[in-house]
CSV table of N, CA and C in Angstrom, one decimal:
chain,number,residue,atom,x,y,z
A,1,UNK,N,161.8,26.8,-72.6
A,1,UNK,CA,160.5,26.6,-72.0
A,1,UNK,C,160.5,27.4,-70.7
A,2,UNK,N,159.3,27.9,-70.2
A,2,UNK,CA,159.2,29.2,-69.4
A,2,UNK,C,158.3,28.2,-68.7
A,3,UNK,N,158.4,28.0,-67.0
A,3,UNK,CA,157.0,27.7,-66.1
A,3,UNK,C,156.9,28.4,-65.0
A,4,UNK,N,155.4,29.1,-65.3
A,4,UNK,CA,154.7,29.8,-64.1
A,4,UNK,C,153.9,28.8,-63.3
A,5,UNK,N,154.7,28.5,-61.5
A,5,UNK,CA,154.0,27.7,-60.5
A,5,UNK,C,153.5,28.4,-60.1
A,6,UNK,N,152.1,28.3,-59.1
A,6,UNK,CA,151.6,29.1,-58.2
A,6,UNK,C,151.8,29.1,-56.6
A,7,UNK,N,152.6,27.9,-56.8
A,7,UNK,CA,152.2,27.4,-55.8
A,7,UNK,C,153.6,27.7,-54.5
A,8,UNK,N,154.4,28.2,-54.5
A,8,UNK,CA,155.7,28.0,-54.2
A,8,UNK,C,155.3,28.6,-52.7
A,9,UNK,N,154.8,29.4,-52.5
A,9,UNK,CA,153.8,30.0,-50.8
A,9,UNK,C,153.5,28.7,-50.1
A,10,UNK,N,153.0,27.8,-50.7
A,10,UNK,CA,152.4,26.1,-50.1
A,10,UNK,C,153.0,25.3,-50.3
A,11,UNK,N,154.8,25.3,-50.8
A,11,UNK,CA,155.5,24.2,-50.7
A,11,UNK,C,155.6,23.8,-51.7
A,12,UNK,N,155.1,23.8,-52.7
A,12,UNK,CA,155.4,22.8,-54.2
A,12,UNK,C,154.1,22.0,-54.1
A,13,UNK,N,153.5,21.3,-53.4
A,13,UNK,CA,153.0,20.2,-53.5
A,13,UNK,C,152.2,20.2,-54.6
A,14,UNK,N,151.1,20.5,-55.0
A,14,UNK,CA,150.2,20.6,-56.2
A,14,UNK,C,150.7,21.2,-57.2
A,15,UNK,N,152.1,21.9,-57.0
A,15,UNK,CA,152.3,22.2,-58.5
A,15,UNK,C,153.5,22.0,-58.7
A,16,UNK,N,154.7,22.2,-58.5
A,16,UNK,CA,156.2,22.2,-58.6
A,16,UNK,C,156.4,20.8,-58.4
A,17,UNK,N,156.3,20.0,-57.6
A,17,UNK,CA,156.9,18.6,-56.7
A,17,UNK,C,156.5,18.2,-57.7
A,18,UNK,N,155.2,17.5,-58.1
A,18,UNK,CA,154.6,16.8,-59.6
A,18,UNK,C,155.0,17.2,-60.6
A,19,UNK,N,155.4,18.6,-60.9
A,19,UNK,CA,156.0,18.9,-62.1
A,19,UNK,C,157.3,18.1,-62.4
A,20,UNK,N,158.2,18.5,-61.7
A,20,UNK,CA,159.5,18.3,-61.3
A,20,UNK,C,159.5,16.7,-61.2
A,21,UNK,N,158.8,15.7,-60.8
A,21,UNK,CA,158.6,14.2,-61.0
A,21,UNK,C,157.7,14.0,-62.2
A,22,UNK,N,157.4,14.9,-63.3
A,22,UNK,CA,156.8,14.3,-64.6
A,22,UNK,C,157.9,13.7,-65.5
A,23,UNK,N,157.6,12.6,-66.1
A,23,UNK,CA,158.9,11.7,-67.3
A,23,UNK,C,158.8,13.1,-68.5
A,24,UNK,N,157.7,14.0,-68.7
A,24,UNK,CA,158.0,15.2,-69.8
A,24,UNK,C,158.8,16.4,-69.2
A,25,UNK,N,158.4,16.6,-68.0
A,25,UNK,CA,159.6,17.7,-67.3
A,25,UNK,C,161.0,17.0,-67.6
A,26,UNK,N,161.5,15.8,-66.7
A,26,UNK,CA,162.8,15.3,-67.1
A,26,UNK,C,163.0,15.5,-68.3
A,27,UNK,N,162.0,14.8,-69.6
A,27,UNK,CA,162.6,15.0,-70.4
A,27,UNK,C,163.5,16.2,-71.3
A,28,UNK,N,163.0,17.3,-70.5
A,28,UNK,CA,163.1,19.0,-71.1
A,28,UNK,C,164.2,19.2,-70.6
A,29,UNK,N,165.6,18.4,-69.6
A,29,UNK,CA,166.8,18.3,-69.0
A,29,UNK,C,167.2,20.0,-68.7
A,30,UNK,N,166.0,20.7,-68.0
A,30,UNK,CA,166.0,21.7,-67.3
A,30,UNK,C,167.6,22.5,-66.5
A,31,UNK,N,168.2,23.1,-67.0
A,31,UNK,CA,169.6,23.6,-66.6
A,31,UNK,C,169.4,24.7,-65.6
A,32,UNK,N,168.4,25.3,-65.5
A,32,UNK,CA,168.3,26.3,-64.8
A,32,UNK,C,167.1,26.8,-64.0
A,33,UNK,N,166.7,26.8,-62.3
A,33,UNK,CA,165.2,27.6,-61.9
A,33,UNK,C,165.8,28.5,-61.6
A,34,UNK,N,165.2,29.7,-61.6
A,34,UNK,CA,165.0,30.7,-60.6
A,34,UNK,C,163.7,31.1,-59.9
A,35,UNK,N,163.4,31.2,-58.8
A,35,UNK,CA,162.2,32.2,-58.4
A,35,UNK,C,162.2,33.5,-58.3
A,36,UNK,N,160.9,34.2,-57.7
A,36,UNK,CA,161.0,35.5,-57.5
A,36,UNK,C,161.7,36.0,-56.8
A,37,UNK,N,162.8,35.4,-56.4
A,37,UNK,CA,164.4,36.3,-55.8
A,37,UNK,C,163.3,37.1,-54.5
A,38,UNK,N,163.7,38.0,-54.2
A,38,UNK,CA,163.4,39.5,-53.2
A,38,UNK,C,162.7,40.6,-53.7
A,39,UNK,N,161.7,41.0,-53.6
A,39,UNK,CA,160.7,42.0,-53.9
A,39,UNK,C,161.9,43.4,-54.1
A,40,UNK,N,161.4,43.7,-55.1
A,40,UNK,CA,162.3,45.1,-55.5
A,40,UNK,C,161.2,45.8,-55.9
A,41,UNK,N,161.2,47.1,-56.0
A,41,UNK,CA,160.3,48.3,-56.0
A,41,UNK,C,160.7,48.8,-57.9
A,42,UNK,N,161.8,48.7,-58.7
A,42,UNK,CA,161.9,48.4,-59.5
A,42,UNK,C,161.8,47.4,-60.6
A,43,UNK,N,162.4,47.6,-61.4
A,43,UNK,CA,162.1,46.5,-62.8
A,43,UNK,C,163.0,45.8,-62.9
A,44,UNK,N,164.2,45.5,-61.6
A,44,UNK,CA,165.6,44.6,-62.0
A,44,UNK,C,164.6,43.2,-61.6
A,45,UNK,N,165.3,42.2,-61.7
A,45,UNK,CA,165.1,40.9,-61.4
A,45,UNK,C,166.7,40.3,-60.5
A,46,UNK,N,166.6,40.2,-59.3
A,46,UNK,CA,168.2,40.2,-58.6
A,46,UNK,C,168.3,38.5,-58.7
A,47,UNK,N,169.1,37.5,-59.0
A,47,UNK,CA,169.5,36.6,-59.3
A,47,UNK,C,170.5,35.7,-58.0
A,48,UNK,N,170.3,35.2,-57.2
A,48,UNK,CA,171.5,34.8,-56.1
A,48,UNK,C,171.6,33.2,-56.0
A,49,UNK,N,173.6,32.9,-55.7
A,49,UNK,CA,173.3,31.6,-55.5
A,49,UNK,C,172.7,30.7,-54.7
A,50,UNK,N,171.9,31.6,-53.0
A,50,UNK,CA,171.4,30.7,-52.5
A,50,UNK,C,170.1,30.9,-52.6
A,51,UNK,N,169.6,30.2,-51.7
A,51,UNK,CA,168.3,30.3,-51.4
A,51,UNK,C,167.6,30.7,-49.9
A,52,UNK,N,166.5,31.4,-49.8
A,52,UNK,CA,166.2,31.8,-48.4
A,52,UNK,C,165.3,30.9,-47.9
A,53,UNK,N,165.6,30.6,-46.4
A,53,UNK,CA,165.2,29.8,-45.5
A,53,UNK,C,164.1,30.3,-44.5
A,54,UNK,N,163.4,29.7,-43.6
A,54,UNK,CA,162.9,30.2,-42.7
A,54,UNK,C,163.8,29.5,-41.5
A,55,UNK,N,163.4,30.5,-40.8
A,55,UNK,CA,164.7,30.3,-39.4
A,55,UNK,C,163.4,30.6,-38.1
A,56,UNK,N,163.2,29.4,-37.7
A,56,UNK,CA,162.2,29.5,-36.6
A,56,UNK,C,162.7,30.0,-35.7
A,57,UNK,N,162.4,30.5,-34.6
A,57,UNK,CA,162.7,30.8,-33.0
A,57,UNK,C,161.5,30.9,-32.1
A,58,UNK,N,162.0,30.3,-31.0
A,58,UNK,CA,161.0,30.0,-30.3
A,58,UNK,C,161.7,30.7,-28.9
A,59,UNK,N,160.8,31.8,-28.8
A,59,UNK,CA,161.0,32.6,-27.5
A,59,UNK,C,160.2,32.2,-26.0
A,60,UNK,N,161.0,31.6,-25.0
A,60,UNK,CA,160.1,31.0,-23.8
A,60,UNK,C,160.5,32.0,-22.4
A,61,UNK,N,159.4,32.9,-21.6
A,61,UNK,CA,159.4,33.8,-21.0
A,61,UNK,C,158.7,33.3,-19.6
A,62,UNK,N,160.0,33.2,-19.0
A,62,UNK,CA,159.0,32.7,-17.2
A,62,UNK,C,159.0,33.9,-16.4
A,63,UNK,N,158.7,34.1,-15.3
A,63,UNK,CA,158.2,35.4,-14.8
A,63,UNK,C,157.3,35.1,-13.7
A,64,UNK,N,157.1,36.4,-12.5
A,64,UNK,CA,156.4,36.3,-11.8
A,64,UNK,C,154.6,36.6,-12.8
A,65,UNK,N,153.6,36.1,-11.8
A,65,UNK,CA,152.7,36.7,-12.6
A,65,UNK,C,152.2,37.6,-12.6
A,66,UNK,N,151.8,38.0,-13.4
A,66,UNK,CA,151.0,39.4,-13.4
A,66,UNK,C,150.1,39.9,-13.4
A,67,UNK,N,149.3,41.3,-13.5
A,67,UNK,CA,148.2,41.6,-13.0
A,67,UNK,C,147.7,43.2,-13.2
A,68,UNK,N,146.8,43.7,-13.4
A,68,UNK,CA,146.5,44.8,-14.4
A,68,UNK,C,146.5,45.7,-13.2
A,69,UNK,N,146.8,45.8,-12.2
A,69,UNK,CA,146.1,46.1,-11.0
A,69,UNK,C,147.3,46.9,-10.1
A,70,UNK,N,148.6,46.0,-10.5
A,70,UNK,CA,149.9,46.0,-9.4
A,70,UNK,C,150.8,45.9,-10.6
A,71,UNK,N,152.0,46.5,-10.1
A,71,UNK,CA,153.2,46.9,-10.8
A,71,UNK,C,154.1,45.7,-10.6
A,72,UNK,N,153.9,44.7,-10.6
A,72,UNK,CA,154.5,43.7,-10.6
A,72,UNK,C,156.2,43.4,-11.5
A,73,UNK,N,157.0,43.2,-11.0
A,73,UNK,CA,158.5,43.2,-11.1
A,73,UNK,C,158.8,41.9,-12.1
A,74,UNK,N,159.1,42.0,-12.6
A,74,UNK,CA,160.5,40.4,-13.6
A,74,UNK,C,158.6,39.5,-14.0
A,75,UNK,N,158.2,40.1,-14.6
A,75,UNK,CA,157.0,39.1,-15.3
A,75,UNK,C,157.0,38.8,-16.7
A,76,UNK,N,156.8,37.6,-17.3
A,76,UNK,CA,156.9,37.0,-19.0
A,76,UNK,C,156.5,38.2,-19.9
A,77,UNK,N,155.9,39.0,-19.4
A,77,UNK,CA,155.3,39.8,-20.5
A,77,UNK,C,156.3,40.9,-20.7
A,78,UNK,N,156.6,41.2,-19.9
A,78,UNK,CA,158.0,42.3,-19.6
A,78,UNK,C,159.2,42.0,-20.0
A,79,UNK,N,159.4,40.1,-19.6
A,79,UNK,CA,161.1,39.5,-20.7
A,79,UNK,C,160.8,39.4,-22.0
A,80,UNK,N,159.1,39.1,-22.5
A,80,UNK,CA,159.0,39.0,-23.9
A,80,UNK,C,159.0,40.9,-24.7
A,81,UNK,N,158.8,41.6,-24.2
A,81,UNK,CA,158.6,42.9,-24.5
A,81,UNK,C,160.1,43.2,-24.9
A,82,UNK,N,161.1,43.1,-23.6
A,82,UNK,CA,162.4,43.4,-24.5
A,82,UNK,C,163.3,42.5,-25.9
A,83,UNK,N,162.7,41.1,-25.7
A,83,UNK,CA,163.1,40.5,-26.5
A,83,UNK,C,162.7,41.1,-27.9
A,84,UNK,N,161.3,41.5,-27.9
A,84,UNK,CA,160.5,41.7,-29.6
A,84,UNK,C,160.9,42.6,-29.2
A,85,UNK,N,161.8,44.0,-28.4
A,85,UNK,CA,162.0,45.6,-29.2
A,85,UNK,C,163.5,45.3,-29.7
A,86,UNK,N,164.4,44.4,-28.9
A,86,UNK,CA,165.4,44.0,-29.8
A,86,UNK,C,164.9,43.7,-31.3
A,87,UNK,N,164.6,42.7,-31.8
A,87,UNK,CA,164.0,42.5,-32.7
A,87,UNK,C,163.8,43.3,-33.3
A,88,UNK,N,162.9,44.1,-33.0
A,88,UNK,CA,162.2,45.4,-34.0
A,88,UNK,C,163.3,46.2,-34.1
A,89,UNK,N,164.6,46.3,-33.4
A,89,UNK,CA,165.4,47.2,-33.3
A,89,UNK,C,166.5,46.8,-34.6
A,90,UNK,N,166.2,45.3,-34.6
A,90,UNK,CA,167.1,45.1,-35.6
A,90,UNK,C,166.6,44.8,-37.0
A,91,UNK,N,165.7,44.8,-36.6
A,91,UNK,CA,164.6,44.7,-38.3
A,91,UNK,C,164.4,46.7,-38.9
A,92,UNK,N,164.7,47.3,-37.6
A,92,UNK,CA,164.5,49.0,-38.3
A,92,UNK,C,166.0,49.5,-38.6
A,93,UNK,N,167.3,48.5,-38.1
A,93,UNK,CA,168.8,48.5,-38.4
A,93,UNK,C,168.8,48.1,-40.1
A,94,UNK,N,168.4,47.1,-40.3
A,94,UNK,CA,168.3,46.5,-41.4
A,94,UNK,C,167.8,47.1,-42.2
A,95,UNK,N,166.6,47.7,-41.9
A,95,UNK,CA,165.8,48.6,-43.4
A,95,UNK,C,166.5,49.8,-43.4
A,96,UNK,N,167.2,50.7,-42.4
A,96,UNK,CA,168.0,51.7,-43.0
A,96,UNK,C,169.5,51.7,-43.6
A,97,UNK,N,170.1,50.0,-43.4
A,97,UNK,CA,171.1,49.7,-44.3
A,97,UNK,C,170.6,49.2,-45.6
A,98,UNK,N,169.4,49.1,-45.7
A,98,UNK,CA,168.9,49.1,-47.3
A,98,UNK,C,168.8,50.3,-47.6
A,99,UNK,N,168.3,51.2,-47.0
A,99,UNK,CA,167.6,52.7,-47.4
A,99,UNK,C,169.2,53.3,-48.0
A,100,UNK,N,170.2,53.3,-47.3
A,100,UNK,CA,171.6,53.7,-47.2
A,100,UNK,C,172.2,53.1,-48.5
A,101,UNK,N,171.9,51.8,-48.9
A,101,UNK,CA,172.7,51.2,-50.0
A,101,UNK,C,171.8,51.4,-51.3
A,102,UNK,N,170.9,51.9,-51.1
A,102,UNK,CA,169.4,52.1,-52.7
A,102,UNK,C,170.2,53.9,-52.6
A,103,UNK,N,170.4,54.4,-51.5
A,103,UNK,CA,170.7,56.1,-51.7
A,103,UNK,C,172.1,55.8,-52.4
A,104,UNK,N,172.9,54.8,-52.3
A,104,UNK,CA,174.4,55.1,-53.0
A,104,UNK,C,174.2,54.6,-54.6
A,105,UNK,N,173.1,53.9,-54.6
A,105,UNK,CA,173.5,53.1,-56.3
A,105,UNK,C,172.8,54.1,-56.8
């Protein structure tokens, strides 16, 4: 038996959770899900034991204030600025260790 959910973006609720609590789902003593794994640009389907999470972070930036006007010193906008170019520094780390491991296979 093959099931296409739609819903897995919104949690399960209207479609997986009720599936998964039907007495005819149990009945089918289901051995195996997979989801759509990681977007690949090819036709593999990549299969892994875990599952991916969301990992919140909550970035809080105090500071003098600021002002469009004056060159203002140590302000939230300026500790949040280096925090997101870290960030982006390691999100553009990451996509060239992908770029590097698709050039070797």
């Amino acid at each position: 038996v093959l099931i296409f959910v739609p819903d897995e973006e919104m949690g399960g609720f209207k479609g997986m959770i009720p599936l998964v609590k039907h007495p005819d789902f149990k009945a089918l003593k289901p051995l195996l899900a997979l989801d759509e794994g990681l977007a690949t640009p090819g036709d593999e389907f990549n299969a892994y034991m875990g599952e991916r999470g969301p990992w919140w972070v909550e970035v809080v930036a105090k500071g003098n204030p600021g002002h469009g006007s004056l060159f203002i010193k140590d302000t939230a906008a300026i500790k949040i600025h280096k925090v997101m170019s870290k960030f982006l520094a390691f999100r553009e780390h990451q996509e060239r260790e992908l770029a590097l491991k698709k050039e070797a296979t």
